[in-house]
Backbone as numpy.savetxt, mean C-alpha at the origin, in Angstrom:
# Nx Ny Nz CAx CAy CAz Cx Cy Cz
27.06 -6.03 -15.60 27.56 -5.02 -16.66 26.59 -4.91 -17.77
25.68 -5.83 -18.00 24.72 -5.82 -19.13 23.44 -5.29 -18.51
22.58 -4.59 -19.42 21.30 -4.16 -18.93 20.47 -5.37 -18.57
19.56 -5.17 -17.59 18.69 -6.33 -17.13 17.64 -6.38 -18.08
16.74 -7.40 -17.88 15.60 -7.72 -18.72 14.41 -7.03 -18.13
13.53 -6.61 -18.99 12.15 -6.09 -18.57 11.43 -7.17 -17.91
10.91 -7.05 -16.69 10.22 -8.11 -15.99 8.78 -8.31 -16.55
8.25 -7.32 -17.32 7.05 -7.61 -17.97 7.10 -8.25 -19.21
7.90 -7.79 -20.23 7.98 -8.39 -21.51 9.30 -9.09 -21.89
10.30 -8.94 -21.09 11.52 -9.63 -21.46 12.56 -8.85 -22.28
12.16 -7.67 -22.79 13.02 -6.91 -23.52 14.17 -6.34 -22.62
15.14 -5.68 -23.36 16.21 -4.98 -22.46 15.61 -3.93 -21.55
15.90 -4.11 -20.34 15.35 -3.16 -19.36 16.23 -1.78 -19.23
15.52 -0.74 -18.80 16.28 0.42 -18.55 17.07 0.33 -17.39
18.33 0.87 -17.36 19.27 0.85 -16.30 18.65 1.21 -14.96
18.82 0.34 -13.99 18.35 0.55 -12.64 16.87 0.37 -12.43
16.01 -0.18 -13.44 14.65 -0.25 -13.16 14.07 -1.65 -13.50
14.67 -2.49 -14.37 14.07 -3.75 -14.81 12.84 -3.60 -15.48
12.63 -2.45 -16.19 11.44 -2.32 -17.16 12.08 -1.68 -18.41
11.49 -2.08 -19.46 11.90 -1.44 -20.80 11.14 -0.17 -20.85
11.59 0.79 -21.72 10.98 2.08 -21.81 9.46 1.99 -22.19
9.03 0.98 -23.07 7.68 0.86 -23.34 6.85 0.45 -22.24
7.29 -0.55 -21.55 6.48 -1.01 -20.31 6.49 -0.03 -19.19
7.52 0.73 -19.10 7.55 1.80 -18.00 6.61 2.93 -18.36
6.58 3.24 -19.67 5.65 4.29 -20.16 4.14 3.85 -19.94
3.89 2.58 -20.04 2.56 1.99 -19.97 2.10 1.80 -18.48
2.92 2.05 -17.54 2.51 1.84 -16.12 1.29 2.66 -15.76
0.29 2.12 -15.20 -1.08 2.86 -15.00 -0.92 3.66 -13.70
-0.24 4.82 -13.77 -0.15 5.69 -12.59 -1.57 6.12 -12.16
-1.81 6.03 -10.85 -3.07 6.25 -10.36 -3.60 7.67 -10.67
-4.87 7.84 -11.10 -5.37 9.19 -11.41 -5.82 10.03 -10.16
-6.38 11.10 -10.45 -7.00 11.97 -9.44 -7.95 11.15 -8.56
-7.82 11.01 -7.28 -8.61 10.08 -6.49 -8.95 10.69 -5.17
-9.98 9.95 -4.58 -10.40 10.47 -3.28 -9.26 10.36 -2.25
-9.06 11.35 -1.44 -7.94 11.35 -0.53 -8.12 10.30 0.54
-9.29 9.91 0.88 -9.61 9.03 2.02 -9.60 7.50 1.58
-10.09 7.19 0.36 -10.15 5.78 -0.05 -9.34 5.43 -1.30
-8.83 6.58 -2.05 -8.00 6.35 -3.24 -8.77 5.87 -4.43
-10.16 5.83 -4.37 -10.92 5.43 -5.47 -10.93 6.72 -6.50
-10.75 6.46 -7.78 -10.77 7.53 -8.74 -11.95 8.41 -8.62
-11.82 9.67 -8.81 -12.86 10.62 -8.73 -13.19 11.18 -10.13
-14.50 11.54 -10.33 -14.96 12.23 -11.50 -15.76 13.42 -10.98
-16.21 14.27 -11.97 -16.99 15.47 -11.63 -18.24 15.11 -10.73
-18.92 14.08 -10.98 -20.09 13.83 -10.32 -19.78 13.26 -8.75
-18.61 12.58 -8.69 -18.35 12.00 -7.50 -17.57 12.74 -6.52
-17.00 13.95 -7.00 -16.20 14.85 -6.10 -17.23 15.56 -5.24
-17.07 15.39 -3.91 -17.94 16.05 -2.95 -17.32 17.32 -2.36
-16.03 17.34 -2.14 -15.40 18.41 -1.53 -13.93 18.47 -1.94
-13.37 19.65 -2.04 -12.00 19.89 -2.22 -11.35 20.81 -1.25
-10.14 20.39 -0.63 -9.63 21.22 0.38 -9.15 22.52 -0.21
-9.13 23.51 0.76 -8.74 24.83 0.23 -7.32 25.00 -0.08
-6.42 24.21 0.64 -4.96 24.33 0.43 -4.52 23.48 -0.69
-5.21 22.57 -1.27 -4.80 21.60 -2.32 -5.87 21.39 -3.26
-5.92 22.04 -4.36 -7.04 21.76 -5.30 -6.94 20.26 -5.88
-5.89 19.56 -5.74 -5.82 18.16 -6.17 -6.23 17.20 -5.15
-6.72 17.68 -4.01 -7.15 16.68 -2.93 -8.63 16.84 -2.71
-9.43 15.74 -2.91 -10.86 15.84 -2.78 -11.26 14.56 -2.08
-12.51 14.56 -1.49 -13.10 13.49 -0.83 -14.41 13.06 -1.46
-14.56 11.87 -1.69 -15.78 11.33 -2.29 -17.01 11.37 -1.38
-18.18 11.42 -1.86 -19.41 11.48 -1.05 -19.41 10.32 0.03
-19.06 9.06 -0.31 -19.07 8.02 0.48 -18.16 8.22 1.70
-16.95 8.75 1.56 -16.08 8.96 2.63 -16.44 10.09 3.51
-17.18 11.06 2.90 -17.66 12.22 3.67 -18.76 11.80 4.56
-19.71 10.82 4.11 -20.80 10.35 4.93 -20.35 9.40 5.94
-19.40 8.64 5.71 -18.94 7.60 6.60 -17.34 7.56 6.60
-16.72 8.57 7.33 -15.22 8.62 7.14 -14.54 7.35 7.62
-13.60 6.85 6.85 -12.78 5.71 7.14 -11.74 6.12 8.11
-11.15 5.04 8.78 -10.20 5.38 9.87 -8.83 5.93 9.22
-8.58 5.64 7.99 -7.38 6.28 7.38 -7.64 7.76 6.88
-6.69 8.71 7.40 -6.83 9.99 6.99 -6.54 10.22 5.56
-5.49 9.65 5.07 -5.12 9.70 3.60 -4.73 8.27 3.08
-5.18 7.99 1.93 -4.66 6.88 1.24 -4.07 7.27 -0.03
-2.80 6.81 -0.41 -2.19 7.09 -1.70 -1.83 5.81 -2.29
-2.15 5.80 -3.57 -1.72 4.60 -4.41 -0.85 5.02 -5.48
0.13 4.33 -5.74 1.14 4.69 -6.83 0.44 4.37 -8.12
-0.14 3.28 -8.28 -0.74 2.87 -9.60 -2.14 2.37 -9.36
-2.91 2.31 -10.47 -4.08 1.61 -10.61 -3.79 0.12 -10.96
-4.60 -0.80 -10.37 -4.33 -2.17 -10.63 -4.75 -2.56 -11.96
-3.80 -2.54 -12.95 -4.08 -2.82 -14.34 -2.83 -3.13 -15.08
-2.92 -3.36 -16.33 -1.78 -3.83 -17.13 -0.79 -2.49 -17.29
0.59 -2.80 -17.22 1.18 -4.01 -17.11 1.59 -4.46 -15.68
1.11 -3.47 -14.69 1.48 -3.79 -13.26 0.82 -4.96 -12.76
-0.33 -5.37 -13.37 -0.99 -6.56 -12.77 -0.27 -7.97 -13.21
0.72 -7.77 -13.93 1.60 -8.99 -14.17 2.71 -9.07 -13.11
3.07 -7.93 -12.58 4.13 -7.89 -11.59 3.63 -8.27 -10.20
2.53 -7.66 -9.75 2.06 -7.78 -8.31 1.77 -9.16 -7.94
1.10 -10.05 -8.79 0.91 -11.47 -8.35 2.16 -12.27 -8.29
3.13 -11.94 -9.17 4.40 -12.62 -9.17 5.18 -12.35 -7.84
5.19 -11.11 -7.50 5.75 -10.76 -6.28 5.09 -11.28 -5.01
3.80 -11.23 -4.95 3.07 -11.65 -3.73 2.97 -13.16 -3.57
2.85 -13.91 -4.67 2.52 -15.39 -4.51 3.62 -16.21 -5.18
4.56 -15.72 -5.80 5.51 -16.57 -6.47 6.93 -16.22 -6.20
7.17 -15.47 -5.21 8.55 -15.22 -4.65 9.44 -14.43 -5.60
8.80 -13.72 -6.46 9.58 -12.74 -7.40 10.00 -11.46 -6.76
11.01 -11.43 -5.99 11.39 -10.20 -5.24 11.86 -9.05 -6.10
12.37 -9.47 -7.35 12.69 -8.40 -8.30 11.54 -7.63 -8.74
10.37 -8.35 -8.84 9.19 -7.58 -9.18 8.77 -6.65 -8.04
8.98 -7.09 -6.76 8.70 -6.20 -5.62 9.52 -5.00 -5.66
10.82 -5.13 -6.12 11.74 -3.95 -6.15 11.25 -2.97 -7.10
10.65 -3.36 -8.27 10.06 -2.50 -9.18 8.93 -1.84 -8.58
7.95 -2.50 -7.93 6.89 -1.83 -7.32 7.26 -0.82 -6.21
8.34 -1.12 -5.47 8.77 -0.19 -4.42 9.35 1.02 -5.11
10.08 0.81 -6.21 10.61 2.01 -6.90 9.47 2.87 -7.51
8.43 2.32 -7.92 7.29 3.16 -8.34 6.65 3.93 -7.18
6.70 3.34 -6.05 6.12 3.94 -4.87 7.06 5.13 -4.45
8.23 4.92 -4.55 9.17 6.09 -4.23 8.93 7.20 -5.15
8.79 6.88 -6.49 8.59 7.88 -7.45 7.20 8.68 -7.14
6.18 7.91 -6.81 4.86 8.43 -6.68 4.71 9.27 -5.33
5.49 8.81 -4.26 5.22 9.40 -2.94 6.34 10.36 -2.45
7.38 10.50 -3.40 8.52 11.17 -2.93 8.30 12.73 -2.49
7.28 13.31 -3.10 6.98 14.73 -2.80 5.93 14.98 -1.69
5.52 13.80 -1.07 4.46 13.85 0.03 5.18 14.28 1.25
4.34 14.93 2.23 4.97 15.25 3.50 5.30 13.99 4.26
6.38 14.12 4.97 6.97 12.88 5.69 6.19 12.52 6.88
5.74 11.20 7.15 5.16 10.86 8.35 6.30 10.60 9.39
5.93 10.31 10.56 6.98 10.00 11.71 7.50 8.59 11.49
6.77 7.70 10.91 7.15 6.28 10.77 6.36 5.60 9.72
6.92 4.50 9.05 6.34 3.68 8.19 6.14 2.32 8.87
5.00 1.68 8.91 4.78 0.42 9.40 4.19 -0.49 8.38
4.88 -1.58 7.94 4.34 -2.47 7.04 3.20 -3.36 7.59
2.26 -3.63 6.77 1.14 -4.51 7.24 1.68 -5.97 7.51
1.60 -6.54 8.61 2.31 -7.79 8.84 1.49 -9.08 8.40
2.27 -10.13 8.01 1.58 -11.35 7.84 1.46 -12.11 9.12
0.59 -13.06 9.28 0.56 -14.01 10.31 1.80 -14.94 10.19
2.36 -15.34 11.27 3.58 -16.18 11.26 3.43 -17.39 10.41
2.25 -18.03 10.48 2.01 -19.24 9.59 2.10 -18.91 8.07
1.63 -17.82 7.66 1.66 -17.31 6.28 3.06 -16.94 6.00
3.75 -16.29 6.88 5.14 -15.98 6.75 6.06 -17.11 6.49
5.85 -18.24 7.31 6.58 -19.47 7.09 6.33 -20.07 5.77
5.12 -20.12 5.37 4.75 -20.64 4.05 5.27 -19.90 2.86
5.19 -18.52 2.96 5.71 -17.73 1.80 7.15 -17.45 1.90
7.71 -17.33 3.04 9.12 -17.09 3.17 9.50 -15.61 3.18
8.64 -14.67 2.98 8.82 -13.30 3.10 7.53 -12.57 3.29
7.65 -11.34 3.83 6.45 -10.51 3.99 6.47 -9.51 2.88
5.54 -9.52 1.95 5.54 -8.66 0.83 5.53 -7.18 1.22
4.75 -6.79 2.34 4.64 -5.39 2.69 6.03 -4.96 3.21
6.69 -5.75 3.91 8.00 -5.30 4.43 8.96 -5.17 3.28
8.93 -5.95 2.30 9.79 -5.97 1.07 9.57 -4.63 0.32
8.36 -4.08 0.43 8.09 -2.85 -0.22 8.46 -1.68 0.70
8.29 -1.87 1.98 8.46 -0.76 2.95 9.92 -0.46 3.18
10.75 -1.52 3.21 12.13 -1.34 3.54 12.77 -0.34 2.51
12.92 -0.60 1.16 13.53 0.34 0.36 12.77 1.71 0.31
11.46 1.71 0.42 10.74 2.89 0.46 11.07 3.81 1.64
11.26 3.26 2.72 11.72 4.05 4.04 13.05 4.50 3.84
13.93 3.69 3.26 15.33 4.08 3.06 15.36 5.26 2.08
14.72 5.10 0.93 14.93 6.20 -0.05 14.23 7.54 0.35
13.11 7.45 1.11 12.57 8.70 1.60 13.06 9.18 2.97
14.02 8.35 3.69 14.43 8.65 4.91 13.42 8.84 5.93
12.61 7.85 6.01 11.51 7.78 7.07 11.85 6.57 7.92
11.81 6.71 9.18 11.98 5.54 10.16 10.99 4.41 9.79
11.56 3.18 9.76 10.67 2.01 9.54 10.51 1.28 10.81
9.29 1.13 11.18 8.95 0.41 12.44 8.36 -0.90 12.22
9.29 -1.87 11.71 8.89 -3.17 11.48 8.83 -3.95 12.83
7.75 -4.74 13.02 7.70 -5.64 14.24 6.89 -4.84 15.41
6.37 -3.71 15.15 5.55 -3.11 16.32 4.26 -3.69 16.30
3.81 -4.16 15.17 2.44 -4.85 14.96 2.47 -6.11 14.49
1.69 -7.10 14.93 1.58 -8.43 14.45 0.24 -8.71 14.08
0.07 -9.81 13.31 -1.27 -10.25 12.87 -1.55 -11.48 13.84
-2.45 -11.25 14.86 -2.74 -12.19 15.87 -3.66 -13.36 15.44
-4.27 -13.22 14.36 -5.21 -14.16 13.80 -4.81 -14.57 12.42
-4.82 -15.94 12.21 -4.56 -16.47 10.90 -5.74 -16.35 10.06
-5.97 -15.28 9.41 -7.19 -15.09 8.67 -7.13 -15.81 7.29
-8.30 -15.97 6.78 -8.37 -16.64 5.40 -7.83 -15.59 4.34
-7.35 -16.04 3.23 -6.97 -15.12 2.27 -8.05 -14.25 1.77
-7.69 -12.87 1.80 -8.84 -11.93 1.45 -9.23 -11.99 -0.01
-8.42 -12.45 -0.91 -8.67 -12.60 -2.39 -9.80 -13.51 -2.61
-10.10 -14.41 -1.69 -11.21 -15.39 -1.91 -12.59 -14.97 -1.37
-12.62 -13.69 -0.79 -13.83 -13.28 -0.10 -14.45 -12.02 -0.74
-15.79 -11.96 -0.56 -16.44 -10.76 -1.00 -16.24 -9.57 -0.02
-16.73 -8.35 -0.31 -16.38 -7.25 0.55 -16.82 -7.36 2.00
-18.00 -7.85 2.20 -18.54 -8.00 3.61 -17.72 -9.03 4.34
-17.45 -10.11 3.68 -16.67 -11.18 4.40 -15.22 -10.73 4.60
-14.64 -9.84 3.81 -13.41 -9.28 3.98 -13.27 -8.48 5.35
-14.25 -7.71 5.51 -14.31 -6.85 6.69 -14.39 -7.76 8.03
-15.26 -8.67 7.98 -15.44 -9.65 8.99 -14.12 -10.56 9.28
-13.52 -10.90 8.18 -12.36 -11.82 8.19 -11.19 -11.15 8.98
-10.87 -9.74 8.82 -9.77 -9.12 9.42 -10.20 -8.33 10.68
-11.42 -8.45 11.11 -11.82 -7.71 12.33 -11.00 -8.31 13.55
-10.41 -7.28 14.26 -9.49 -7.61 15.31 -8.38 -8.55 15.03
-7.84 -8.46 13.81 -6.82 -9.42 13.49 -5.44 -9.04 13.84
-5.34 -7.70 14.16 -4.02 -7.11 14.48 -3.84 -6.76 16.00
-2.67 -6.76 16.42 -2.26 -6.22 17.68 -0.97 -5.59 17.79
-0.83 -4.53 18.55 0.42 -3.82 18.73 1.21 -4.46 19.97
2.37 -4.73 19.75 3.19 -5.36 20.82 3.26 -4.60 22.07
3.27 -5.15 23.20 3.33 -4.63 24.47 4.38 -3.58 24.67
4.14 -2.47 25.41 5.13 -1.40 25.59 5.78 -0.81 24.46
5.06 -0.77 23.29 5.66 -0.10 22.06 5.05 1.33 22.13
6.10 2.38 21.94 5.74 3.70 21.91 5.56 4.15 20.47
4.35 4.29 20.06 4.14 4.69 18.78 4.25 6.21 18.51
4.78 6.67 17.39 4.72 8.13 17.07 3.37 8.59 16.71
3.18 9.90 16.56 1.87 10.38 16.31 1.38 10.01 14.87
2.16 10.24 13.89 1.82 10.04 12.51 2.36 8.82 11.90
1.61 7.83 11.50 2.16 6.51 10.96 1.50 6.37 9.56
2.22 5.79 8.78 1.85 5.37 7.47 1.98 3.85 7.24
0.88 3.20 7.00 0.83 1.83 6.72 1.17 1.58 5.31
2.03 0.51 5.09 2.43 0.23 3.66 1.97 -1.19 3.38
1.33 -1.39 2.17 0.89 -2.67 1.70 1.00 -2.68 0.21
0.78 -3.83 -0.36 0.97 -4.03 -1.89 -0.17 -3.47 -2.61
-1.42 -4.18 -2.31 -2.58 -3.85 -3.12 -3.75 -3.55 -2.18
-4.50 -2.47 -2.49 -5.74 -2.20 -1.81 -7.00 -2.48 -2.57
-7.89 -3.33 -2.05 -9.02 -3.67 -2.84 -10.27 -2.99 -2.13
-10.81 -3.57 -1.02 -11.82 -2.83 -0.33 -11.27 -1.96 0.86
-10.05 -2.18 1.20 -9.48 -1.43 2.31 -9.72 -2.10 3.68
-10.31 -3.27 3.72 -10.67 -3.97 4.99 -9.46 -4.20 5.82
-8.37 -4.68 5.25 -7.23 -5.03 6.06 -6.53 -3.82 6.59
-6.39 -2.82 5.62 -5.80 -1.54 6.18 -6.61 -0.81 7.22
-7.92 -0.79 7.04 -8.79 -0.27 8.10 -8.61 -0.82 9.56
-8.55 -2.25 9.47 -8.43 -2.99 10.75 -7.06 -2.68 11.37
-6.04 -2.64 10.55 -4.63 -2.29 10.95 -4.66 -0.89 11.63
-5.28 0.09 10.91 -5.25 1.42 11.39 -5.98 1.48 12.66
-7.13 0.96 12.86 -7.84 0.90 14.17 -7.06 0.40 15.28
-6.22 -0.61 15.01 -5.26 -1.18 15.97 -4.28 -0.22 16.41
-3.65 0.52 15.46 -2.71 1.57 15.67 -3.26 2.70 16.52
-4.53 3.12 16.29 -5.16 4.14 17.09 -5.27 3.77 18.55
-5.68 2.55 18.68 -5.92 2.03 20.07 -4.57 2.07 20.80
-3.41 1.94 20.07 -2.08 1.88 20.68 -1.50 3.22 20.82
-2.21 4.26 20.43 -1.77 5.62 20.68 -1.36 6.49 19.45
-1.54 6.02 18.32 -1.23 6.79 17.14 -2.35 7.86 16.98
-1.91 8.99 16.54 -2.96 10.11 16.39 -3.50 10.19 14.98
-2.64 9.86 13.94 -3.01 9.90 12.59 -2.40 8.62 11.84
-3.16 8.06 11.03 -2.77 6.90 10.29 -3.20 7.10 8.93
-2.25 6.96 7.92 -2.34 6.97 6.39 -2.04 5.70 5.86
-2.25 5.48 4.66 -1.77 4.22 3.95 -1.15 4.62 2.59
0.01 3.93 2.23 0.58 4.00 0.98 0.56 2.64 0.35
0.06 2.46 -0.86 0.04 1.15 -1.52 0.55 1.22 -2.86
1.06 0.07 -3.49 1.64 0.12 -4.68 0.53 0.22 -5.79
-0.66 -0.38 -5.36 -1.73 -0.37 -6.32 -3.14 -0.28 -5.74
-4.07 0.28 -6.31 -5.51 0.35 -5.91 -6.33 -0.31 -6.90
-7.16 -1.32 -6.52 -8.06 -1.84 -7.39 -9.32 -0.90 -7.53
-9.57 -0.45 -8.70 -10.69 0.55 -8.88 -12.08 -0.13 -8.66
């Protein structure tokens, strides 16, 4: 019956959000960004703008070497005060912080065209046993429910127990997750799939998962993440 506490500063939270008005107002919503990699765009970096949407552009890097993801959407930039919530959720079992991140994703992505299904990026079973929960699934479940998109949990697994990506540089991240995923046998994938994860840094994990889904029959794969590291 009492207002919750803000998960960032401890002040009284706004009803239904677990954030105080000041911390909610300070959330680093992601700026105008490349449609293919979600890195922020500026006038020099903008290479092309689609005719039907003047807010959708592609950076020069993605034009010259298109990534496997057709669109990448990030709710926020990885910065304060979100950077206090994401590690607590991912590494310290703070599922309440995860609910805040998922609510931010609902707000950011609610107006986007709906895909055929949402697929959370899976953990390897050994990491799942250690952590006790899959952070991507914890984000995807309320997101799929709020936006009324089918959730296809379990269609893909992480076949290789990879090293933590946070400890590796960009080149090693790509090598680390190469062929790390597999789609379960006899799974009928819909044409348009959106991968959901917590944080995108280099995109290596999401790219590897997308390539696996294409091999299994998906026609288009996008990604929605809570935060993008600039």
